[in-house]
């Protein structure tokens, strides 16, 4: 009887201990689940915080070998883009551009700096320095990880036929109709300035995005685009008008002549069809005459390009061909170019390019500057 | 300001107002009730349709969920997307991430 009682007591003791142990394990498990839940909530916060900071951008390095000149390795650009966003209301965007010149000195510039106020689903107000919305190449296609060639088409570089940037206000947005997706940009800004080529000619139209409107007459313009998703076809028309003037002197003591007319017009398209990526663009800037100017005669700067790219199925290789042409009032600046290239797409944002450019200057009776370009471009 | 400039400004601002008001009118007629959380299915289609208008499509796993928000708002400005398209694309990218 005594043995039975002892055994029973032991079993009860064991049961109590086991229960206690189970309770401890349960509490431990509960604590772990609570901790995991807290982490999950924390991770959810990453999905929709009110304030966001993000660093994006792109960079490229390469090698250029121009006919008659020694080939050189080069650093193209390093262009970080800063995004600071508060809720779905406002975002600050700024793109810097770092480069190294021939002498090895570093250069830095502000490509754009805007505060974007999202008024509603269809309109955003953009204030500050923005990329010119005229055409597509300068505003959307110039980043090296996007551009399928290692260089810009002739006439689409800085201060050539395609406007680069503007300082002012812009309304930008999109809306859908039965015919497709519509997108638009409308802006008012300080406009460009003109650089004098002594003694009496206009050298070029400068469009870096000026912080001062020298002659006091604004430029207004914009682009209207239509995108057909089924056909993968984009078309756009751009225009701007206003006044500009010749600027003389040095920084801090510039003088400006009276204004003269400034007009720009452009057309662009992009079409993805039967495996081909086709795109093209035409842009023209024109300045009028000004009788009181040291350079009374105006002029026209015009450029166009067409480009076809084909990515071979189940490989990372892409072939590209591009034709471009640039006409100015100065025969020595005119260019036409045929460029061919092969790209290797390491990743969607990391591309190796090998190009050959046939460059001609037919209006000055010269053939010049054929070159080989190699480039590695990375977008982040 | 001379008369020519004034008339130019007036015409262009009239065009601006017409354009933006047509945006509201058109979308007002065609748009469904806004989906504030975004629609994953529509987002997938918008992602496919729009990214390759300019560049190679980016893998949803390339960025964190929060990074896709700023990136997609940046693309709203670049590509002229609507706010609804942005919410749909974010919903798709975050779901696929």
Short mmCIF file of C-alpha atoms in Angstrom, two decimals:
data_model
loop_
_atom_site.label_atom_id
_atom_site.label_comp_id
_atom_site.label_asym_id
_atom_site.label_seq_id
_atom_site.Cartn_x
_atom_site.Cartn_y
_atom_site.Cartn_z
CA UNK A 1 0.00 0.00 0.00
CA UNK A 2 2.86 2.30 0.97
CA UNK A 3 4.62 1.56 -2.33
CA UNK A 4 1.49 2.34 -4.30
CA UNK A 5 1.06 5.68 -2.49
CA UNK A 6 4.72 6.58 -3.11
CA UNK A 7 4.39 5.71 -6.80
CA UNK A 8 1.23 7.79 -7.09
CA UNK A 9 2.93 10.75 -5.38
CA UNK A 10 5.88 10.47 -7.78
CA UNK A 11 3.59 10.36 -10.80
CA UNK A 12 1.67 13.36 -9.57
CA UNK A 13 4.93 15.18 -8.99
CA UNK A 14 6.11 14.34 -12.49
CA UNK A 15 2.82 15.45 -13.99
CA UNK A 16 2.99 18.79 -12.15
CA UNK A 17 6.61 19.26 -13.28
CA UNK A 18 5.69 18.39 -16.87
CA UNK A 19 2.82 20.87 -16.75
CA UNK A 20 5.12 23.53 -15.35
CA UNK A 21 7.64 22.79 -18.08
CA UNK A 22 4.94 22.95 -20.74
CA UNK A 23 3.70 26.25 -19.36
CA UNK A 24 7.23 27.65 -19.50
CA UNK A 25 7.69 26.45 -23.10
CA UNK A 26 4.32 27.91 -24.01
CA UNK A 27 5.26 31.26 -22.54
CA UNK A 28 8.56 31.16 -24.38
CA UNK A 29 6.80 30.29 -27.60
CA UNK A 30 4.26 33.06 -27.03
CA UNK A 31 7.06 35.55 -26.45
CA UNK A 32 8.72 34.46 -29.70
CA UNK A 33 5.46 34.82 -31.61
CA UNK A 34 4.92 38.29 -30.11
CA UNK A 35 8.45 39.28 -31.12
CA UNK A 36 7.86 37.99 -34.64
CA UNK A 37 4.57 39.89 -34.86
CA UNK A 38 6.32 43.06 -33.77
CA UNK A 39 8.95 42.50 -36.49
CA UNK A 40 6.24 41.85 -39.07
CA UNK A 41 4.54 45.13 -38.16
CA UNK A 42 7.90 46.86 -38.41
CA UNK A 43 8.46 45.34 -41.87
CA UNK A 44 4.99 46.43 -42.94
CA UNK A 45 6.04 49.97 -42.12
CA UNK A 46 8.62 49.74 -44.91
CA UNK A 47 5.77 49.34 -47.35
CA UNK A 48 4.10 52.66 -46.65
CA UNK A 49 6.01 55.08 -44.43
CA UNK A 50 5.11 58.75 -44.62
CA UNK A 51 8.62 59.97 -45.31
CA UNK A 52 10.89 58.20 -47.76
CA UNK A 53 14.48 58.77 -48.76
CA UNK A 54 15.95 57.02 -51.77
CA UNK A 55 19.17 57.30 -53.73
CA UNK A 56 19.07 56.25 -57.39
CA UNK A 57 21.10 57.23 -60.44
CA UNK A 58 23.55 55.93 -62.99
CA UNK A 59 27.19 55.99 -64.00
CA UNK A 60 29.33 55.00 -66.94
CA UNK A 61 32.95 54.44 -67.81
CA UNK A 62 34.48 53.72 -71.18
CA UNK A 63 37.11 53.89 -73.86
CA UNK A 64 37.10 56.13 -76.94
CA UNK A 65 39.34 55.83 -79.98
CA UNK A 66 38.88 58.66 -82.49
CA UNK A 67 40.49 58.46 -85.91
CA UNK A 68 43.80 60.33 -85.92
CA UNK A 69 43.93 60.63 -82.15
CA UNK A 70 45.24 58.36 -79.40
CA UNK A 71 42.60 56.17 -77.79
CA UNK A 72 41.80 56.98 -74.17
CA UNK A 73 40.03 55.43 -71.24
CA UNK A 74 37.47 57.75 -69.73
CA UNK A 75 35.01 58.26 -66.94
CA UNK A 76 31.74 59.41 -68.43
CA UNK A 77 29.42 60.58 -65.71
CA UNK A 78 28.37 59.70 -62.22
CA UNK A 79 24.83 60.97 -61.74
CA UNK A 80 23.25 60.29 -58.36
CA UNK A 81 19.53 61.09 -58.07
CA UNK A 82 18.16 61.98 -54.65
CA UNK A 83 14.49 61.38 -53.85
CA UNK A 84 12.87 62.75 -50.71
CA UNK A 85 9.17 62.02 -50.59
CA UNK A 86 6.47 62.90 -48.08
CA UNK A 87 3.39 60.72 -48.37
CA UNK A 88 1.82 60.85 -51.83
CA UNK A 89 1.81 64.63 -51.69
CA UNK A 90 5.26 65.93 -52.50
CA UNK A 91 8.66 64.76 -53.66
CA UNK A 92 11.98 66.53 -53.99
CA UNK A 93 14.08 65.21 -56.85
CA UNK A 94 17.65 66.23 -57.56
CA UNK A 95 20.12 64.79 -60.04
CA UNK A 96 23.74 65.78 -59.83
CA UNK A 97 26.28 65.14 -62.54
CA UNK A 98 29.91 64.47 -61.68
CA UNK A 99 32.52 64.17 -64.38
CA UNK A 100 36.25 64.36 -64.95
CA UNK A 101 37.69 66.61 -67.63
CA UNK A 102 40.65 65.93 -69.92
CA UNK A 103 43.04 67.37 -67.35
CA UNK A 104 41.69 65.13 -64.62
CA UNK A 105 39.82 67.86 -62.77
CA UNK A 106 36.43 66.99 -61.31
CA UNK A 107 33.34 68.82 -62.50
CA UNK A 108 29.93 68.87 -60.91
CA UNK A 109 26.58 70.19 -62.04
CA UNK A 110 22.92 70.07 -61.11
CA UNK A 111 21.04 68.32 -63.91
CA UNK A 112 17.71 69.01 -62.28
CA UNK A 113 16.31 69.98 -58.91
CA UNK A 114 12.56 70.11 -58.50
CA UNK A 115 9.85 70.02 -55.90
CA UNK A 116 7.00 67.94 -57.32
CA UNK A 117 3.58 68.58 -55.81
CA UNK A 118 1.10 65.86 -56.73
CA UNK A 119 -2.10 67.90 -56.97
CA UNK A 120 -4.32 64.94 -57.83
CA UNK A 121 -4.17 61.72 -59.85
CA UNK A 122 -3.85 63.60 -63.12
CA UNK A 123 -1.71 66.68 -62.46
CA UNK A 124 1.60 67.34 -60.73
CA UNK A 125 3.10 70.80 -60.32
CA UNK A 126 6.86 70.78 -60.82
CA UNK A 127 8.85 73.77 -59.64
CA UNK A 128 12.57 74.37 -60.01
CA UNK A 129 15.08 73.28 -62.60
CA UNK A 130 13.69 70.46 -64.74
CA UNK A 131 14.81 68.62 -67.85
CA UNK A 132 13.24 70.15 -70.94
CA UNK A 133 10.03 68.30 -71.78
CA UNK A 134 10.50 69.06 -75.48
CA UNK A 135 11.04 65.70 -77.15
CA UNK A 136 12.04 62.48 -75.44
CA UNK A 137 15.81 62.02 -75.65
CA UNK A 138 16.90 64.79 -73.31
CA UNK A 139 14.24 64.18 -70.68
CA UNK A 140 13.99 60.38 -70.67
CA UNK A 141 16.52 58.59 -72.84
CA UNK A 142 19.90 60.25 -72.17
CA UNK A 143 20.91 58.27 -69.02
CA UNK A 144 23.68 55.92 -70.11
CA UNK A 145 21.99 52.77 -68.79
CA UNK A 146 18.89 53.66 -70.91
CA UNK A 147 20.55 55.06 -74.05
CA UNK A 148 21.27 52.07 -76.28
CA UNK A 149 24.30 53.81 -77.81
CA UNK A 150 27.38 55.08 -75.97
CA UNK A 151 26.81 58.65 -77.17
CA UNK A 152 23.93 61.03 -77.78
CA UNK A 153 22.72 61.43 -81.37
CA UNK A 154 24.39 64.41 -83.08
CA UNK A 155 22.41 67.55 -82.24
CA UNK A 156 21.05 66.08 -79.01
CA UNK A 157 24.06 66.88 -76.83
CA UNK A 158 24.39 69.82 -74.48
CA UNK A 159 23.64 73.21 -76.08
CA UNK A 160 22.89 71.76 -79.49
CA UNK A 161 19.50 71.56 -81.23
CA UNK A 162 17.60 69.79 -78.44
CA UNK A 163 16.93 71.97 -75.37
CA UNK A 164 18.48 70.57 -72.23
CA UNK A 165 16.81 72.09 -69.18
CA UNK A 166 14.59 74.90 -67.98
CA UNK A 167 14.03 76.79 -64.73
CA UNK A 168 10.40 77.59 -64.00
CA UNK A 169 7.07 75.90 -63.37
CA UNK A 170 5.61 72.90 -65.14
CA UNK A 171 2.33 71.01 -65.01
CA UNK A 172 2.79 67.37 -65.89
CA UNK A 173 0.52 64.38 -65.81
CA UNK A 174 -1.51 61.81 -67.65
CA UNK A 175 -5.04 60.62 -68.22
CA UNK A 176 -6.75 57.81 -70.07
CA UNK A 177 -9.21 58.02 -72.91
CA UNK A 178 -10.67 55.39 -75.18
CA UNK A 179 -7.92 56.10 -77.70
CA UNK A 180 -5.06 55.37 -75.29
CA UNK A 181 -2.95 56.83 -72.50
CA UNK A 182 -2.38 60.56 -72.79
CA UNK A 183 0.49 62.41 -71.17
CA UNK A 184 1.30 66.09 -71.19
CA UNK A 185 3.78 68.71 -69.97
CA UNK A 186 3.18 72.46 -69.96
CA UNK A 187 5.75 74.88 -68.66
CA UNK A 188 6.78 78.47 -68.27
CA UNK A 189 10.42 79.27 -67.68
CA UNK A 190 13.34 81.66 -68.00
CA UNK A 191 14.19 80.28 -71.42
CA UNK A 192 17.59 80.00 -73.12
CA UNK A 193 20.33 82.50 -73.80
CA UNK A 194 22.50 83.03 -76.87
CA UNK A 195 26.26 82.83 -77.02
CA UNK A 196 28.00 85.28 -79.32
CA UNK A 197 30.63 84.19 -81.80
CA UNK A 198 32.69 87.32 -82.36
CA UNK A 199 32.24 89.56 -84.07
CA UNK A 200 28.68 89.25 -85.31
CA UNK A 201 27.27 85.72 -85.28
CA UNK A 202 25.30 83.65 -82.81
CA UNK A 203 27.43 80.68 -81.84
CA UNK A 204 24.77 78.56 -80.15
CA UNK A 205 21.58 78.50 -78.13
CA UNK A 206 22.46 77.70 -74.53
CA UNK A 207 19.80 75.77 -72.61
CA UNK A 208 21.42 74.62 -69.36
CA UNK A 209 18.48 75.87 -67.24
CA UNK A 210 19.25 79.51 -66.44
CA UNK A 211 18.77 81.00 -63.01
CA UNK A 212 18.08 84.42 -64.48
CA UNK A 213 15.87 85.59 -67.30
CA UNK A 214 18.22 88.13 -68.86
CA UNK A 215 15.84 89.93 -71.20
CA UNK A 216 12.80 89.45 -68.95
CA UNK A 217 10.61 87.59 -71.45
CA UNK A 218 9.52 84.10 -70.46
CA UNK A 219 9.32 81.04 -72.65
CA UNK A 220 6.23 78.82 -72.56
CA UNK A 221 5.93 75.39 -74.09
CA UNK A 222 5.19 71.74 -73.60
CA UNK A 223 4.69 68.30 -75.04
CA UNK A 224 1.60 66.22 -75.62
CA UNK A 225 2.07 62.46 -75.97
CA UNK A 226 -0.19 59.58 -76.75
CA UNK A 227 0.64 55.97 -75.90
CA UNK A 228 -1.20 52.99 -77.39
CA UNK A 229 -0.45 50.03 -75.08
CA UNK A 230 -1.78 47.34 -77.44
CA UNK A 231 0.42 48.52 -80.29
CA UNK A 232 3.28 49.56 -77.95
CA UNK A 233 3.38 52.84 -79.86
CA UNK A 234 4.32 56.23 -78.40
CA UNK A 235 3.95 59.46 -80.32
CA UNK A 236 4.57 63.01 -79.15
CA UNK A 237 4.56 66.59 -80.34
CA UNK A 238 6.41 69.44 -78.61
CA UNK A 239 6.50 73.20 -79.00
CA UNK A 240 7.75 76.29 -77.21
CA UNK A 241 7.73 80.01 -77.86
CA UNK A 242 9.01 83.17 -76.19
CA UNK A 243 12.03 85.40 -76.32
CA UNK A 244 15.75 85.10 -75.75
CA UNK A 245 18.78 87.35 -76.09
CA UNK A 246 22.55 87.43 -76.44
CA UNK A 247 24.43 87.40 -73.16
CA UNK A 248 27.86 88.95 -72.93
CA UNK A 249 30.43 89.45 -70.23
CA UNK A 250 31.53 87.19 -67.45
CA UNK A 251 29.74 85.62 -64.49
CA UNK A 252 28.66 88.29 -62.04
CA UNK A 253 28.71 91.07 -64.64
CA UNK A 254 26.65 89.72 -67.51
CA UNK A 255 24.85 92.10 -69.83
CA UNK A 256 21.87 91.16 -71.95
CA UNK A 257 20.73 92.53 -75.28
CA UNK A 258 17.07 93.27 -76.01
CA UNK A 259 15.03 90.14 -76.65
CA UNK A 260 14.40 88.41 -79.95
CA UNK A 261 11.91 85.68 -80.82
CA UNK A 262 12.58 82.10 -79.80
CA UNK A 263 10.57 79.13 -81.06
CA UNK A 264 11.00 75.36 -80.85
CA UNK A 265 9.09 72.47 -82.32
CA UNK A 266 9.58 68.73 -82.11
CA UNK A 267 8.10 65.34 -82.94
CA UNK A 268 9.01 61.97 -81.48
CA UNK A 269 7.94 58.35 -81.60
CA UNK A 270 8.78 55.01 -80.04
CA UNK A 271 7.46 51.68 -81.32
CA UNK A 272 8.17 48.15 -80.14
CA UNK A 273 7.19 45.77 -82.92
CA UNK A 274 8.27 42.27 -84.07
CA UNK A 275 11.12 42.25 -81.57
CA UNK A 276 12.43 45.63 -82.70
CA UNK A 277 12.70 48.73 -80.55
CA UNK A 278 12.29 51.63 -82.96
CA UNK A 279 12.43 55.27 -82.04
CA UNK A 280 13.06 58.62 -83.60
CA UNK A 281 12.87 62.31 -82.95
CA UNK A 282 12.99 65.63 -84.75
CA UNK A 283 13.72 68.91 -82.98
CA UNK A 284 14.19 72.46 -84.19
CA UNK A 285 15.06 75.65 -82.31
CA UNK A 286 14.90 78.97 -84.06
CA UNK A 287 15.83 82.50 -83.04
CA UNK A 288 14.67 85.55 -84.95
CA UNK A 289 16.53 88.62 -86.16
CA UNK A 290 17.17 91.62 -83.91
CA UNK A 291 18.19 94.78 -85.78
CA UNK A 292 19.82 96.44 -82.75
CA UNK A 293 21.98 93.44 -81.89
CA UNK A 294 25.70 93.02 -82.52
CA UNK A 295 24.61 89.80 -84.26
CA UNK A 296 21.41 90.90 -86.01
CA UNK A 297 20.78 87.71 -87.95
CA UNK A 298 18.97 84.86 -86.25
CA UNK A 299 19.21 81.21 -87.18
CA UNK A 300 17.88 77.71 -86.98
CA UNK A 301 19.31 74.66 -85.21
CA UNK A 302 17.77 71.38 -86.33
CA UNK A 303 18.45 67.74 -85.50
CA UNK A 304 16.84 64.36 -85.99
CA UNK A 305 17.63 60.72 -85.38
CA UNK A 306 16.11 57.32 -86.00
CA UNK A 307 17.26 54.23 -84.14
CA UNK A 308 16.51 50.51 -84.33
CA UNK A 309 17.53 47.97 -81.70
CA UNK A 310 17.02 44.22 -81.76
CA UNK A 311 17.62 41.88 -78.83
CA UNK A 312 18.38 38.36 -79.98
CA UNK A 313 16.08 35.75 -78.47
CA UNK A 314 17.43 33.78 -75.54
CA UNK A 315 20.70 35.69 -75.55
CA UNK A 316 21.91 38.84 -73.87
CA UNK A 317 23.12 40.43 -77.09
CA UNK A 318 21.42 43.40 -78.69
CA UNK A 319 22.25 45.01 -82.05
CA UNK A 320 21.65 48.74 -82.58
CA UNK A 321 21.86 51.08 -85.54
CA UNK A 322 21.24 54.81 -85.44
CA UNK A 323 21.19 57.56 -88.06
CA UNK A 324 21.33 61.19 -86.95
CA UNK A 325 21.78 64.61 -88.47
CA UNK A 326 22.51 68.07 -87.09
CA UNK A 327 22.23 71.33 -89.04
CA UNK A 328 23.20 74.74 -87.72
CA UNK A 329 23.81 78.21 -89.20
CA UNK A 330 27.53 77.32 -89.10
CA UNK A 331 28.70 74.78 -91.67
CA UNK A 332 31.66 73.80 -89.51
CA UNK A 333 29.33 72.58 -86.73
CA UNK A 334 27.05 70.49 -88.94
CA UNK A 335 27.27 66.74 -88.57
CA UNK A 336 25.66 63.64 -89.84
CA UNK A 337 26.33 60.30 -88.30
CA UNK A 338 25.74 56.61 -88.83
CA UNK A 339 26.39 54.58 -85.72
CA UNK A 340 26.29 50.81 -85.29
CA UNK A 341 26.64 48.92 -82.06
CA UNK A 342 26.45 45.67 -80.18
CA UNK A 343 25.33 45.65 -76.56
CA UNK A 344 25.68 42.95 -73.96
CA UNK A 345 22.96 43.14 -71.34
CA UNK A 346 24.49 41.75 -68.14
CA UNK A 347 21.35 42.74 -66.23
CA UNK A 348 18.41 45.01 -66.97
CA UNK A 349 20.36 47.93 -65.47
CA UNK A 350 23.95 46.94 -66.36
CA UNK A 351 24.95 47.17 -70.02
CA UNK A 352 28.17 46.85 -72.01
CA UNK A 353 28.29 48.70 -75.36
CA UNK A 354 30.61 48.55 -78.36
CA UNK A 355 29.91 51.22 -81.00
CA UNK A 356 31.41 52.45 -84.22
CA UNK A 357 30.46 55.94 -85.42
CA UNK A 358 30.83 57.18 -88.98
CA UNK A 359 30.86 60.96 -88.57
CA UNK A 360 30.71 63.39 -91.44
CA UNK A 361 30.65 67.11 -91.82
CA UNK A 362 29.30 67.32 -95.36
CA UNK A 363 28.46 71.03 -95.38
CA UNK A 364 32.11 71.90 -94.71
CA UNK A 365 33.29 69.26 -97.17
CA UNK A 366 35.01 67.20 -94.50
CA UNK A 367 34.94 63.65 -93.23
CA UNK A 368 36.03 63.61 -89.65
CA UNK A 369 35.94 62.09 -86.24
CA UNK A 370 35.01 58.47 -86.95
CA UNK A 371 35.42 56.70 -83.65
CA UNK A 372 35.09 53.51 -81.66
CA UNK A 373 33.38 53.74 -78.29
CA UNK A 374 33.29 51.15 -75.55
CA UNK A 375 31.12 51.79 -72.52
CA UNK A 376 29.97 50.09 -69.35
CA UNK A 377 26.82 51.69 -67.96
CA UNK A 378 25.08 50.94 -64.69
CA UNK A 379 21.76 52.28 -63.43
CA UNK A 380 20.94 51.98 -59.76
CA UNK B 1 5.50 93.29 -71.85
CA UNK B 2 4.67 93.96 -75.50
CA UNK B 3 1.40 93.01 -77.17
CA UNK B 4 2.85 90.05 -79.07
CA UNK B 5 4.27 88.50 -75.89
CA UNK B 6 1.06 89.10 -74.02
CA UNK B 7 -1.00 87.46 -76.74
CA UNK B 8 1.40 84.52 -76.89
CA UNK B 9 1.19 84.00 -73.14
CA UNK B 10 -2.58 84.35 -73.24
CA UNK B 11 -2.92 81.75 -76.00
CA UNK B 12 -0.58 79.31 -74.34
CA UNK B 13 -2.20 79.63 -70.95
CA UNK B 14 -5.57 79.15 -72.57
CA UNK B 15 -4.18 75.99 -74.12
CA UNK B 16 -2.78 74.96 -70.77
CA UNK B 17 -6.12 75.43 -69.06
CA UNK B 18 -7.92 73.60 -71.84
CA UNK B 19 -5.47 70.72 -71.65
CA UNK B 20 -5.64 70.31 -67.89
CA UNK B 21 -9.40 70.76 -67.76
CA UNK B 22 -9.80 68.18 -70.51
CA UNK B 23 -7.75 65.86 -68.33
CA UNK B 24 -10.26 66.23 -65.54
CA UNK B 25 -13.27 65.96 -67.83
CA UNK B 26 -12.00 62.92 -69.70
CA UNK B 27 -10.86 61.09 -66.64
CA UNK B 28 -13.92 62.16 -64.74
CA UNK B 29 -16.04 60.36 -67.28
CA UNK B 30 -13.83 57.35 -67.83
CA UNK B 31 -12.23 56.76 -64.45
CA UNK B 32 -13.51 54.20 -62.01
CA UNK B 33 -13.69 54.97 -58.31
CA UNK B 34 -10.09 55.39 -57.12
CA UNK B 35 -8.59 52.27 -55.61
CA UNK B 36 -6.41 53.69 -52.87
CA UNK B 37 -4.52 50.49 -52.16
CA UNK B 38 -3.81 49.67 -55.80
CA UNK B 39 -4.83 46.73 -57.94
CA UNK B 40 -2.14 44.09 -58.40
CA UNK B 41 -3.54 42.77 -61.71
CA UNK B 42 -3.79 46.20 -63.29
CA UNK B 43 -0.40 47.04 -61.84
CA UNK B 44 1.22 44.06 -63.56
CA UNK B 45 -0.20 45.19 -66.89
CA UNK B 46 0.86 48.81 -66.38
CA UNK B 47 4.33 47.64 -65.38
CA UNK B 48 4.67 45.56 -68.56
CA UNK B 49 3.18 48.27 -70.78
CA UNK B 50 5.03 51.29 -69.45
CA UNK B 51 8.56 50.37 -68.27
CA UNK B 52 9.78 49.28 -71.68
CA UNK B 53 8.61 52.47 -73.32
CA UNK B 54 12.08 53.77 -72.40
CA UNK B 55 14.21 51.10 -70.73
CA UNK B 56 14.57 47.43 -69.84
CA UNK B 57 11.98 46.28 -67.31
CA UNK B 58 13.39 46.12 -63.78
CA UNK B 59 12.92 42.99 -61.67
CA UNK B 60 10.55 43.64 -58.71
CA UNK B 61 13.17 42.05 -56.45
CA UNK B 62 15.81 44.65 -57.34
CA UNK B 63 14.55 47.12 -54.75
CA UNK B 64 12.90 47.11 -51.32
CA UNK B 65 9.20 47.79 -50.98
CA UNK B 66 9.76 51.36 -49.77
CA UNK B 67 12.25 52.06 -52.56
CA UNK B 68 9.66 51.06 -55.14
CA UNK B 69 7.38 53.83 -53.84
CA UNK B 70 9.80 56.67 -54.59
CA UNK B 71 10.98 55.01 -57.78
CA UNK B 72 7.42 54.69 -59.09
CA UNK B 73 6.53 58.27 -58.12
CA UNK B 74 9.69 59.36 -59.96
CA UNK B 75 8.40 57.42 -62.97
CA UNK B 76 5.02 59.12 -62.63
CA UNK B 77 6.79 62.38 -63.48
CA UNK B 78 9.02 60.91 -66.17
CA UNK B 79 6.35 58.92 -68.03
CA UNK B 80 3.22 60.97 -67.30
CA UNK B 81 1.51 58.16 -65.40
CA UNK B 82 -1.70 58.74 -63.46
CA UNK B 83 -1.87 58.45 -59.68
CA UNK B 84 -3.97 55.29 -60.04
CA UNK B 85 -1.40 53.68 -62.33
CA UNK B 86 1.26 54.47 -59.74
CA UNK B 87 -0.74 52.85 -56.90
CA UNK B 88 -1.42 49.79 -59.06
CA UNK B 89 2.23 49.38 -60.06
CA UNK B 90 3.41 49.79 -56.45
CA UNK B 91 0.89 47.15 -55.33
CA UNK B 92 2.20 44.76 -58.00
CA UNK B 93 5.89 45.40 -57.28
CA UNK B 94 5.46 45.06 -53.51
CA UNK B 95 3.43 41.88 -53.93
CA UNK B 96 6.07 40.41 -56.25
CA UNK B 97 8.99 41.43 -54.05
#
